[in-house]
mmCIF file of C-alpha atoms in Angstrom:
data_model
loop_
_atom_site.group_PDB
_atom_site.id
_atom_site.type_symbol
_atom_site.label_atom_id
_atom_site.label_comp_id
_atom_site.label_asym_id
_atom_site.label_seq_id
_atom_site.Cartn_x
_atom_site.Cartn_y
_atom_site.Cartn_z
ATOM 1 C CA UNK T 1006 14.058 -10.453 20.848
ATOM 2 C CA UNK T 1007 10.405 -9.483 19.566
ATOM 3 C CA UNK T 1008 9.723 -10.645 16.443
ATOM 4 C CA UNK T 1009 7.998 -7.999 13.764
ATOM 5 C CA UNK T 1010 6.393 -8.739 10.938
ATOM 6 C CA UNK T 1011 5.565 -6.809 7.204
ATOM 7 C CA UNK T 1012 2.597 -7.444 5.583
ATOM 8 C CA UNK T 1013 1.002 -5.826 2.502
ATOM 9 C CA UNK T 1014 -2.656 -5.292 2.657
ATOM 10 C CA UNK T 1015 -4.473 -6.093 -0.447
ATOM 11 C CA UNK T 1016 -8.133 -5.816 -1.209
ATOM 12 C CA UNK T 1017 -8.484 -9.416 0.114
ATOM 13 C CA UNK T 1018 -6.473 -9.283 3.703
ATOM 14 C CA UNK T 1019 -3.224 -9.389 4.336
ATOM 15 C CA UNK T 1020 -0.184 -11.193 3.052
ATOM 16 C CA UNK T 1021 2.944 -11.271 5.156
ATOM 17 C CA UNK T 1022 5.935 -10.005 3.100
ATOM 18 C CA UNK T 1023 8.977 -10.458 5.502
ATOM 19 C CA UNK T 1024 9.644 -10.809 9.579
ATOM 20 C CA UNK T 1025 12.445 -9.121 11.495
ATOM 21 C CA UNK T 1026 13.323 -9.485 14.924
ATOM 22 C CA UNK T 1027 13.913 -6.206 16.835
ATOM 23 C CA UNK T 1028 17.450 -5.977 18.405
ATOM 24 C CA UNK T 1029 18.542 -2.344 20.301
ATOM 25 C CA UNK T 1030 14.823 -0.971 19.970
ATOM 26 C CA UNK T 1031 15.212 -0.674 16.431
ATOM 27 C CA UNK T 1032 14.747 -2.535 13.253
ATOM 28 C CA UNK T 1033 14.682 -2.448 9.542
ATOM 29 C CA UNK T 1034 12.448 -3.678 6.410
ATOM 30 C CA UNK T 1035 13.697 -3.767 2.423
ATOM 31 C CA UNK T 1036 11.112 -4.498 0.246
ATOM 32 C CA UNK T 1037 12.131 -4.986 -3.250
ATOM 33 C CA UNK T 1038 9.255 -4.824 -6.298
ATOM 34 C CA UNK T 1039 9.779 -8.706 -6.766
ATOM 35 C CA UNK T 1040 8.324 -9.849 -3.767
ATOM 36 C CA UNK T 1041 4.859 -8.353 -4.644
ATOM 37 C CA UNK T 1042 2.206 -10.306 -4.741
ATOM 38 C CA UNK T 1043 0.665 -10.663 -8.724
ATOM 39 C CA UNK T 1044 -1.463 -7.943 -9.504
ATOM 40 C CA UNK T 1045 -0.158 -5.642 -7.326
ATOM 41 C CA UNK T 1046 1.620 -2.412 -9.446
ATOM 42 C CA UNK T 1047 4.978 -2.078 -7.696
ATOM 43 C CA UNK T 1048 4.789 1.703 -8.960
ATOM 44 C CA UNK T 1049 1.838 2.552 -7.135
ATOM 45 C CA UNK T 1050 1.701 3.201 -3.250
ATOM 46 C CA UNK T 1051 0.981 0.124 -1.090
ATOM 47 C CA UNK T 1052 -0.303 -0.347 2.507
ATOM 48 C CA UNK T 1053 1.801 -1.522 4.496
ATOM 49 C CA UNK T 1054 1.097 -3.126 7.961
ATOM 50 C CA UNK T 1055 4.159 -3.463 10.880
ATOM 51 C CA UNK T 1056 2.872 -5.671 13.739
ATOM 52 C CA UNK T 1057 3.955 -7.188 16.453
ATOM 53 C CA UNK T 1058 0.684 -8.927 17.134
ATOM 54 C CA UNK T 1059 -2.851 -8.825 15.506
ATOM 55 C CA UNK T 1060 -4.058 -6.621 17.948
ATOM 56 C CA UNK T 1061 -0.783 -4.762 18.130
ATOM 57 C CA UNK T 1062 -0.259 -3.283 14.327
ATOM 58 C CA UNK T 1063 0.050 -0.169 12.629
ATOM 59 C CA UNK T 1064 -0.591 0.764 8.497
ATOM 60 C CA UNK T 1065 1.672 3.309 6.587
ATOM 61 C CA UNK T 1066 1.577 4.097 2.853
ATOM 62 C CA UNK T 1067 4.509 3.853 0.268
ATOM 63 C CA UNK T 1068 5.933 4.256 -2.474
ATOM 64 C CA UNK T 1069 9.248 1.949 -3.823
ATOM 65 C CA UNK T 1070 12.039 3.849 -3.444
ATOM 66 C CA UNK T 1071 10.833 5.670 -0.131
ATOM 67 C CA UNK T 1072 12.102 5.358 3.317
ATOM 68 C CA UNK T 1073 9.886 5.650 5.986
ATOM 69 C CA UNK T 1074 11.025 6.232 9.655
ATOM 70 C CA UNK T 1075 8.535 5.333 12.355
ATOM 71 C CA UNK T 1076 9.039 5.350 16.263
ATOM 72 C CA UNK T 1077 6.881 4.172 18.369
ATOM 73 C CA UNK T 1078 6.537 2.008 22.244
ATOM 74 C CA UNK T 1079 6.284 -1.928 21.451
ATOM 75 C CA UNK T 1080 3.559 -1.501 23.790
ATOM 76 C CA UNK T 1081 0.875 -0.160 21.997
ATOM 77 C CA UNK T 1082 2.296 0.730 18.139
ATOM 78 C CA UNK T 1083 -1.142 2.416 16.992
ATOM 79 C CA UNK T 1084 -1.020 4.956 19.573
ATOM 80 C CA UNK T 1085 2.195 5.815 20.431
ATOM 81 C CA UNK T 1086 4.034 5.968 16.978
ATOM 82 C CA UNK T 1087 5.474 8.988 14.755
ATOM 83 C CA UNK T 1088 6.518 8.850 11.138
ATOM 84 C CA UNK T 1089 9.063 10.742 9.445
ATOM 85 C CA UNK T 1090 9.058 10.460 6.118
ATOM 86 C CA UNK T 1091 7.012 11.118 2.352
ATOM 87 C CA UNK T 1092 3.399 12.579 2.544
ATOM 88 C CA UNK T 1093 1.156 9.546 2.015
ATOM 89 C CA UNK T 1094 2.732 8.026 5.202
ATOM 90 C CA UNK T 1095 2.848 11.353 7.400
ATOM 91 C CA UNK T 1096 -1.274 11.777 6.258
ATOM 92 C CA UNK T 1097 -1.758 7.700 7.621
ATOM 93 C CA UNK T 1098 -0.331 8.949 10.641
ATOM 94 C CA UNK T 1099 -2.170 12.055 11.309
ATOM 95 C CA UNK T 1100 -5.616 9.709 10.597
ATOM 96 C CA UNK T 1101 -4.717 7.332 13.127
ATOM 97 C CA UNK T 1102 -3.469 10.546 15.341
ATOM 98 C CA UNK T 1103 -6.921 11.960 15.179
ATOM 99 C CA UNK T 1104 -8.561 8.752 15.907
ATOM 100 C CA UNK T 1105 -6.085 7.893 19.473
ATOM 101 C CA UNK T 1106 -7.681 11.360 20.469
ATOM 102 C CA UNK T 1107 -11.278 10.484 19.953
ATOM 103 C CA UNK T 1108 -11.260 7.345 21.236
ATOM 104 C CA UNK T 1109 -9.158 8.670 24.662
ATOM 105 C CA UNK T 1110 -11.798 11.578 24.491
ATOM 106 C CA UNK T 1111 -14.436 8.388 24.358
ATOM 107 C CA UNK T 1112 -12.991 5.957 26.690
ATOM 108 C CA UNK T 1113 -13.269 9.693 29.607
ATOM 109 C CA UNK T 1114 -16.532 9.871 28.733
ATOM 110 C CA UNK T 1115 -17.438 6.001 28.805
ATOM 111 C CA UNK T 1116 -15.653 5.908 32.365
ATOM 112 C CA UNK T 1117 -17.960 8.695 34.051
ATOM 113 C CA UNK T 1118 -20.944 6.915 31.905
ATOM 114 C CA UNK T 1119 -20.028 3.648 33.923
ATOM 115 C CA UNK T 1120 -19.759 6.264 36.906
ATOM 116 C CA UNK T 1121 -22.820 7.781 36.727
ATOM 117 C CA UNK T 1122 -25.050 5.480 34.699
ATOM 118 C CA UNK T 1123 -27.969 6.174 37.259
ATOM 119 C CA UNK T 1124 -28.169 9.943 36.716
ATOM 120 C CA UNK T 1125 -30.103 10.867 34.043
ATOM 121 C CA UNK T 1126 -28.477 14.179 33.641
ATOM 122 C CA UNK T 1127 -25.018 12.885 33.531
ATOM 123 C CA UNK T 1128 -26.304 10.167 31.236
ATOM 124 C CA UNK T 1129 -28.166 12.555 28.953
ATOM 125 C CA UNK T 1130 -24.943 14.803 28.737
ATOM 126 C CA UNK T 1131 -22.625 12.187 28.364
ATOM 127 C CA UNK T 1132 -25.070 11.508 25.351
ATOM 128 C CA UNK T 1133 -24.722 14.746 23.944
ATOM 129 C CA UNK T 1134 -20.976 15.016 24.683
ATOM 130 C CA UNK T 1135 -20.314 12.124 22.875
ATOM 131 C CA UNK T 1136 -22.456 12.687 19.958
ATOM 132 C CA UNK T 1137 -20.867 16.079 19.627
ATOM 133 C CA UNK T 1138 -17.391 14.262 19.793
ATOM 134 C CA UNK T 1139 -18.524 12.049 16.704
ATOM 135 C CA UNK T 1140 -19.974 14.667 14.682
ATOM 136 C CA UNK T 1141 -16.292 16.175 14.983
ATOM 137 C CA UNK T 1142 -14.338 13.529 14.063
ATOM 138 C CA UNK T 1143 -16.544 12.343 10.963
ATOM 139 C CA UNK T 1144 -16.336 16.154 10.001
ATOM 140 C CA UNK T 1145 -12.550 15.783 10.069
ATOM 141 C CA UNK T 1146 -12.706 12.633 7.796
ATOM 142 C CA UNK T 1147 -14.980 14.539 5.207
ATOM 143 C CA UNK T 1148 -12.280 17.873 5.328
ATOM 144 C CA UNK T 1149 -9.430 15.147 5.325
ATOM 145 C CA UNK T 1150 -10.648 13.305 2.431
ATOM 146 C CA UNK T 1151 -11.928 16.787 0.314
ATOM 147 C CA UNK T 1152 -7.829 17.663 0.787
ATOM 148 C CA UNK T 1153 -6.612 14.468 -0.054
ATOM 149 C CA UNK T 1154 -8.434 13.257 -2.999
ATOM 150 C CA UNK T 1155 -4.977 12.129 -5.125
ATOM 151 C CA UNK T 1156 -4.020 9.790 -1.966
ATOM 152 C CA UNK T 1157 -4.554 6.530 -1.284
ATOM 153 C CA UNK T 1158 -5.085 8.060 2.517
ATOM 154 C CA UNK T 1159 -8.596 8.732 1.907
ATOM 155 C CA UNK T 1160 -9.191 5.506 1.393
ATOM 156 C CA UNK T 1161 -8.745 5.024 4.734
ATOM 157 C CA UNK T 1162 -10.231 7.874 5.883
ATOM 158 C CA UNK T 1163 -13.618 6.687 4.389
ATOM 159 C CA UNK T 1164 -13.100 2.995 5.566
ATOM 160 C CA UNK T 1165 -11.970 4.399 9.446
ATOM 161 C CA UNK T 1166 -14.224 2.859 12.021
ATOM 162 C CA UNK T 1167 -14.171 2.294 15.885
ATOM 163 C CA UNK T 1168 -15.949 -0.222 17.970
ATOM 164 C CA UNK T 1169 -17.419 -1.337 14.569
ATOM 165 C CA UNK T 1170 -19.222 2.175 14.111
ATOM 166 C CA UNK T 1171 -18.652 3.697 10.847
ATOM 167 C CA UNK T 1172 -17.932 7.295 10.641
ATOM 168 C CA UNK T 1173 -18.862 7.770 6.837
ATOM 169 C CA UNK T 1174 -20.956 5.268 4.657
ATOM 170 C CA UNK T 1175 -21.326 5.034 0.980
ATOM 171 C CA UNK T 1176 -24.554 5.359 0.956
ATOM 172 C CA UNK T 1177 -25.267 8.692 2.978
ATOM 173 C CA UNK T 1178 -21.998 10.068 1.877
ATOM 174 C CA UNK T 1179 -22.168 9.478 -1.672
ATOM 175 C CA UNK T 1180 -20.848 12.428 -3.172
ATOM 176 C CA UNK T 1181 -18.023 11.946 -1.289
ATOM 177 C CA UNK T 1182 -17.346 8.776 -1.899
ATOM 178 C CA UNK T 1183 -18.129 9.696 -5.867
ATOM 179 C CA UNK T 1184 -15.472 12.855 -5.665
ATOM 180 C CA UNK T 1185 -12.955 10.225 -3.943
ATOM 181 C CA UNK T 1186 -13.716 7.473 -6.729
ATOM 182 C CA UNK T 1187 -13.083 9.680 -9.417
ATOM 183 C CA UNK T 1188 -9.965 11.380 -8.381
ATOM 184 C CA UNK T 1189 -8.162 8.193 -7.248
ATOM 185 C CA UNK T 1190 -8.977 6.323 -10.436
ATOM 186 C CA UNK T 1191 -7.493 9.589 -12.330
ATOM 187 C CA UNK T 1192 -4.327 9.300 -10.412
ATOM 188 C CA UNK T 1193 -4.112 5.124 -10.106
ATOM 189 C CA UNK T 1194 -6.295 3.531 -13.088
ATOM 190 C CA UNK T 1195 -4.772 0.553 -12.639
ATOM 191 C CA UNK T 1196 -4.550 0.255 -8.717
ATOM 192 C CA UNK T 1197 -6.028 -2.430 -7.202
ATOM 193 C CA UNK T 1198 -7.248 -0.821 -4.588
ATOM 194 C CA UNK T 1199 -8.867 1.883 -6.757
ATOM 195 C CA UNK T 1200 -10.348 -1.109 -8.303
ATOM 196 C CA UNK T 1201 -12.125 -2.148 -5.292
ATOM 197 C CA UNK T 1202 -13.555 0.794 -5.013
ATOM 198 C CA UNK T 1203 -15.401 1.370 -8.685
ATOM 199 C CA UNK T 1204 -16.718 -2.130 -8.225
ATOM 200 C CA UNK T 1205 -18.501 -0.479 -5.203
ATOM 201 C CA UNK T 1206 -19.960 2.382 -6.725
#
């Protein structure tokens, strides 16, 4: 049996909430409101991470009350998984959809880069290609984020990085990040989350 494991990510890391192990490719989390954590508002929407490993983990968004259905291959949960289910978890998904496809777009172009390294034209327009790939992508976020203001999501969306490059920043994108501020601490003034982010403004 593989053992997976709950946690609740709060503004500080993570705190493991409950472990299951997986019997018949399936399994099953309860969480009840009295196993938050103190602070945490048990009516607001929490992130959730299911992991089998550190490196091996996946976050959804929800609400008490909710189910959420995932699927996904043990293998490699990030990538592989689909969520059926209320809207703040199907809009996690479809962020960490659109990220597996840049960085498979990424990892092509990295493999002919390793390739070619030697030609300057391939290098130059594996340069460009990749550029153009992250100019994409971070326009995504900002169109994500614009439609998604009320949710949690965005947070996300803002926060998203790969290979420790950050799409958006708080200080180029500050608009933004003052539109997504705003409407999140209409919807949650007392999330903790939210919280984190008016201390950054």
């Amino acid at each position: 049996h593989r053992q997976l494991y709950l946690s609740l990510l709060t503004t500080d890391g993570l705190v493991l909430l409950d472990s299951t192990n997986v019997s018949h490719n399936a399994f099953d989390f309860k969480l009840k409101p009295n196993e938050l954590p103190d602070g945490m508002n048990a009516e607001d929407p929490l992130f959730l991470q299911i992991s089998l490993s550190p490196e091996n983990a996946l976050t959804t968004l929800v609400q008490f009350g909710q189910t959420v259905e995932i699927n996904a291959d043990a293998n490699d949960l990030i990538r592989t998984y689909n969520v059926k289910g209320p809207t703040d978890a199907q809009l996690m998904w479809q962020l960490d959809s659109a990220l597996a496809v840049f960085v498979r777009h990424t990892d092509t172009l990295m493999q002919i880069y390793q390739t070619y390294r030697d030609v300057d034209s391939v290098r130059s327009e594996v340069e460009y290609k990749y550029n153009r790939l992250t100019d994409a992508h971070t326009q995504y976020l900002r169109e994500f984020i614009g439609q998604n203001t009320h949710s949690l999501s965005s947070m996300i969306a803002f926060y998203q990085i790969y290979n420790n490059c950050r799409f958006l920043e708080e200080k180029t994108d500050v608009e933004l990040f003052q539109l997504m501020v705003d409407s999140l601490s209409a919807s949650y003034p007392d999330n903790e989350y939210v919280k984190y982010l008016q201390r950054r403004r």
